[in-house]
Amino acid sequence: MTGRRILVTGGAGFLGSHLCERLLKTAGNEIICVDNFFSGQRRNIERLQSNANFELLRHDVTHPLFVEVDEIYNLACPASPIHYQLDPVQTTKASVLGAINMLGLAKRLKAPIFQASTSEVYGDPVVHPQPESYWGNVNPLGLRACYDEGKRCAETLFFDYHRQHRLKIKVVRIFNTYGPRMHVKDGRVVSNFIIQALRGEPITIYGDGNQTRSFCYVDDLIEGFLAMMNSADEVTGPINIGNPGEFTIRQLAELVIDLTGSKSTLVFEQLPSDDPKQRRPDITIAKQSLGWSPKVSLQEGLVRTIAYFEEVLKSRR
């Protein structure tokens, strides 16, 4: 199917900008990118603004939006702890009110709607790896709850709209994703380590570094998004999209040092509240229902990401 008019909320963010770019590669697609630039960056979409099929709207999804589109991808919400803890009330609003407003729009238009949920719905998991059937272990009162519980509530809203209004929904749970266009100051582990290594600064590890994460390169993730949106109507999700390769935080730091040729040393600080000890997706359903699995190795993805941050740092000198 070609020639779709597609709304992408959070379209100037790290993932949103890659999604907009990828969608524009299909002939005839018209993209409406919506962002309030709380954490999104104009530089992420500069190359797209000369495309006649790309339109940018500055808008906050906590307020209703009235546009005519064929599909909706709802990505609007700050996703890094530094950003979402800066204004936790607004973070919850972005997830919950944003979902309500986008679902209302999808209902009026009878359009399929995609929700970018998160592995954070699993909290600090006691089941490993995490399958979609696991209900999670989330602290509803903690510093991360504005994001974790906001996304959990958004999933509830999506499935209630699906059951009550027969809305076509697609829900994915995103596991740690990295790549070009990550925000320099987003506080996430991959960008933190690369920036510190390139500057020759000590690399900060929180805790003992033995906690694990699974890192998915952004191009793989976006292909998972498209596979999900283009899947059969009965495939609603939630479906885990991530790379099941599991690494300790210390292993990641050592790999970044090696790939950058940095002389950085490791320093250890106290682990933040509610920081998960393990994180790894079970992607069995993604393989079976979408025919999707990640292709880019951590080393290959880091090489590309390091090259991006080298250019960013050069431009700021």
XYZ file of N, CA and C in Angstrom, residues 149-251:
309
model
N 4.631 4.084 34.748
C 3.183 3.950 34.932
C 2.408 4.707 33.864
N 2.981 5.815 33.365
C 2.334 6.522 32.259
C 2.200 5.639 31.038
N 3.271 4.912 30.718
C 3.247 4.005 29.572
C 2.342 2.808 29.814
N 2.295 2.324 31.042
C 1.396 1.207 31.370
C -0.060 1.635 31.203
N -0.377 2.848 31.677
C -1.743 3.354 31.537
C -2.089 3.557 30.065
N -1.128 4.040 29.277
C -1.368 4.226 27.848
C -1.709 2.896 27.183
N -1.006 1.837 27.556
C -1.332 0.515 27.005
C -2.766 0.124 27.370
N -3.154 0.371 28.619
C -4.528 0.074 29.044
C -5.531 0.800 28.164
N -5.287 2.088 27.927
C -6.186 2.885 27.088
C -6.265 2.325 25.671
N -5.142 1.919 25.113
C -5.140 1.371 23.759
C -5.994 0.110 23.676
N -5.847 -0.762 24.638
C -6.609 -2.012 24.568
C -8.076 -1.810 24.916
N -8.377 -0.824 25.759
C -9.791 -0.517 26.019
C -10.458 0.098 24.786
N -9.762 0.960 24.079
C -10.300 1.508 22.828
C -10.472 0.401 21.791
N -9.554 -0.538 21.781
C -9.652 -1.661 20.847
C -10.889 -2.510 21.147
N -11.089 -2.818 22.429
C -12.228 -3.658 22.808
C -13.545 -2.907 22.696
N -13.566 -1.651 23.141
C -14.816 -0.898 23.203
C -15.218 -0.297 21.866
N -14.229 0.137 21.077
C -14.543 0.845 19.828
C -14.036 0.116 18.577
N -13.490 -1.089 18.774
C -12.964 -1.904 17.658
C -11.885 -1.157 16.872
N -11.127 -0.355 17.573
C -10.059 0.411 16.942
C -8.889 -0.508 16.591
N -8.282 -0.264 15.436
C -7.110 -1.040 15.025
C -5.884 -0.481 15.730
N -5.326 -1.275 16.639
C -4.179 -0.809 17.417
C -2.969 -1.707 17.170
N -1.787 -1.107 17.356
C -0.518 -1.809 17.254
C 0.364 -1.304 18.395
N 0.702 -2.169 19.337
C 1.463 -1.756 20.519
C 2.783 -2.526 20.559
N 3.902 -1.793 20.576
C 5.212 -2.431 20.736
C 5.861 -1.941 22.024
N 6.645 -2.825 22.607
C 7.428 -2.481 23.800
C 8.890 -2.396 23.384
N 9.419 -1.188 23.435
C 10.770 -0.905 22.951
C 11.793 -1.199 24.045
N 12.806 -1.979 23.694
C 13.933 -2.196 24.590
C 15.064 -1.256 24.186
N 16.014 -1.067 25.110
C 17.085 -0.075 24.935
C 17.543 0.054 23.487
N 17.364 1.239 22.937
C 17.719 1.503 21.543
C 18.752 2.628 21.494
N 19.665 2.531 20.532
C 20.734 3.520 20.415
C 21.014 3.768 18.942
N 21.762 4.834 18.665
C 22.135 5.130 17.294
C 22.301 6.622 17.083
N 22.614 7.030 15.856
C 22.732 8.450 15.534
C 21.459 9.215 15.898
N 21.633 10.464 16.301
C 20.579 11.412 16.692
C 20.120 11.252 18.137
N 20.777 10.375 18.890
C 20.512 10.399 20.331
C 20.903 11.780 20.847
N 20.179 12.256 21.834
C 20.480 13.555 22.425
C 21.781 13.467 23.215
N 22.664 14.441 23.020
C 23.961 14.439 23.706
C 23.785 14.401 25.221
N 22.744 15.057 25.709
C 22.543 15.156 27.159
C 21.321 14.370 27.628
N 21.053 13.237 26.986
C 19.851 12.512 27.397
C 20.100 11.592 28.589
N 21.353 11.419 28.981
C 21.651 10.659 30.186
C 21.583 9.154 30.018
N 21.332 8.675 28.804
C 21.263 7.232 28.611
C 22.663 6.644 28.486
N 22.773 5.377 28.807
C 24.082 4.790 29.016
C 24.954 4.808 27.757
N 24.408 4.513 26.591
C 25.234 4.470 25.380
C 25.785 5.854 25.051
N 24.920 6.853 25.024
C 25.382 8.213 24.705
C 26.325 8.736 25.777
N 26.019 8.461 27.051
C 26.907 8.891 28.134
C 28.313 8.334 27.957
N 28.397 7.029 27.730
C 29.701 6.381 27.630
C 30.484 6.895 26.421
N 29.793 7.053 25.286
C 30.492 7.512 24.073
C 31.013 8.932 24.252
N 30.185 9.827 24.773
C 30.607 11.217 24.978
C 31.787 11.281 25.944
N 31.701 10.565 27.052
C 32.785 10.584 28.031
C 34.074 10.020 27.434
N 33.940 8.938 26.645
C 35.126 8.331 26.033
C 35.759 9.259 25.014
N 34.951 9.900 24.185
C 35.486 10.797 23.158
C 36.161 12.024 23.779
N 35.683 12.420 24.941
C 36.289 13.564 25.633
C 37.444 13.157 26.539
N 37.692 11.862 26.646
C 38.765 11.383 27.514
C 38.442 11.510 28.991
N 37.159 11.622 29.304
C 36.732 11.756 30.701
C 36.513 10.379 31.320
N 36.541 10.271 32.642
C 36.211 8.994 33.277
C 34.795 8.569 32.894
N 34.618 7.288 32.656
C 33.300 6.760 32.296
C 32.575 6.364 33.578
N 31.403 6.951 33.765
C 30.648 6.769 35.001
C 29.744 5.554 34.900
N 29.965 4.586 35.790
C 29.115 3.406 35.885
C 28.358 3.481 37.204
N 27.067 3.349 37.125
C 26.254 3.367 38.339
C 26.072 1.939 38.835
N 26.356 1.716 40.117
C 26.348 0.365 40.656
C 27.684 -0.305 40.378
N 27.686 -1.643 40.392
C 28.948 -2.368 40.175
C 29.200 -2.689 38.712
N 28.249 -2.308 37.832
C 28.424 -2.551 36.404
C 28.003 -3.929 35.960
N 27.501 -4.747 36.872
C 27.086 -6.100 36.509
C 25.620 -6.183 36.101
N 24.879 -5.065 36.234
C 23.509 -5.061 35.734
C 23.546 -5.167 34.207
N 22.546 -5.776 33.623
C 22.588 -6.061 32.184
C 21.540 -5.266 31.410
N 21.856 -5.055 30.141
C 20.930 -4.432 29.193
C 21.088 -5.126 27.849
N 20.081 -4.975 27.010
C 20.120 -5.481 25.640
C 19.941 -4.279 24.723
N 20.853 -4.097 23.792
C 20.914 -2.869 23.002
C 20.533 -3.129 21.551
N 19.522 -2.408 21.080
C 19.008 -2.565 19.712
C 19.372 -1.332 18.889
N 19.978 -1.540 17.725
C 20.332 -0.421 16.863
C 19.068 0.162 16.234
N 19.039 1.474 16.076
C 17.814 2.176 15.694
C 17.239 1.687 14.365
N 18.068 1.382 13.375
C 17.545 0.926 12.080
C 16.750 -0.364 12.222
N 17.247 -1.270 13.060
C 16.522 -2.517 13.311
C 15.165 -2.229 13.958
N 15.174 -1.334 14.928
C 13.931 -1.006 15.632
C 12.885 -0.457 14.678
N 13.285 0.473 13.807
C 12.335 1.098 12.886
C 11.748 0.063 11.934
N 12.551 -0.884 11.485
C 12.011 -1.953 10.637
C 10.988 -2.776 11.410
N 11.204 -2.936 12.708
C 10.223 -3.617 13.551
C 8.922 -2.837 13.640
N 9.029 -1.504 13.744
C 7.835 -0.658 13.756
C 7.003 -0.881 12.489
N 7.667 -0.835 11.340
C 6.950 -0.958 10.068
C 6.338 -2.341 9.922
N 7.078 -3.365 10.337
C 6.540 -4.725 10.274
C 5.285 -4.842 11.139
N 5.299 -4.191 12.291
C 4.141 -4.228 13.183
C 2.948 -3.488 12.572
N 3.171 -2.282 12.065
C 2.068 -1.518 11.493
C 1.475 -2.217 10.279
N 2.279 -2.920 9.522
C 1.802 -3.577 8.314
C 1.342 -5.009 8.545
N 1.305 -5.441 9.793
C 0.878 -6.808 10.107
C -0.645 -6.921 10.042
N -1.134 -8.139 10.114
C -2.575 -8.404 10.051
C -3.308 -7.694 11.191
N -4.569 -7.346 10.956
C -5.349 -6.587 11.936
C -5.390 -7.262 13.305
N -5.403 -8.600 13.322
C -5.532 -9.301 14.599
C -4.241 -9.254 15.418
N -3.146 -8.810 14.810
C -1.880 -8.664 15.548
C -1.881 -7.292 16.206
N -2.273 -7.255 17.459
C -2.392 -5.993 18.181
C -1.199 -5.729 19.091
N -0.487 -6.787 19.485
C 0.539 -6.660 20.495
C -0.068 -6.839 21.877
N 0.651 -6.433 22.916
C 1.976 -5.838 22.829
C 3.028 -6.843 22.361
N 3.995 -6.334 21.595
C 5.092 -7.160 21.101
C 6.411 -6.491 21.457
N 7.313 -7.290 22.028
C 8.650 -6.795 22.343
C 9.446 -6.579 21.058
N 10.046 -5.391 20.937
C 10.964 -5.111 19.839
C 12.293 -4.687 20.456
N 13.293 -5.521 20.290
C 14.605 -5.241 20.858
C 15.583 -6.316 20.447
N 16.813 -6.153 20.859
C 17.856 -7.117 20.537
C 18.107 -7.994 21.760
N 17.955 -9.319 21.642
C 18.105 -10.186 22.811
C 19.541 -10.397 23.265
N 20.519 -9.861 22.533
C 21.899 -9.951 23.003
C 22.047 -9.194 24.317
N 22.576 -9.852 25.346
C 22.618 -9.267 26.692
C 24.055 -8.978 27.106
N 24.283 -7.751 27.581
C 25.628 -7.327 27.982
C 25.556 -6.647 29.340
N 26.613 -6.801 30.128
C 26.678 -6.022 31.361
C 27.059 -4.582 31.004
N 26.732 -3.678 31.899
C 27.080 -2.276 31.679
C 28.596 -2.110 31.622
N 29.304 -2.884 32.406
C 30.774 -2.813 32.368
C 31.303 -3.280 31.008
N 30.727 -4.343 30.457
C 31.146 -4.800 29.127
C 30.929 -3.713 28.077
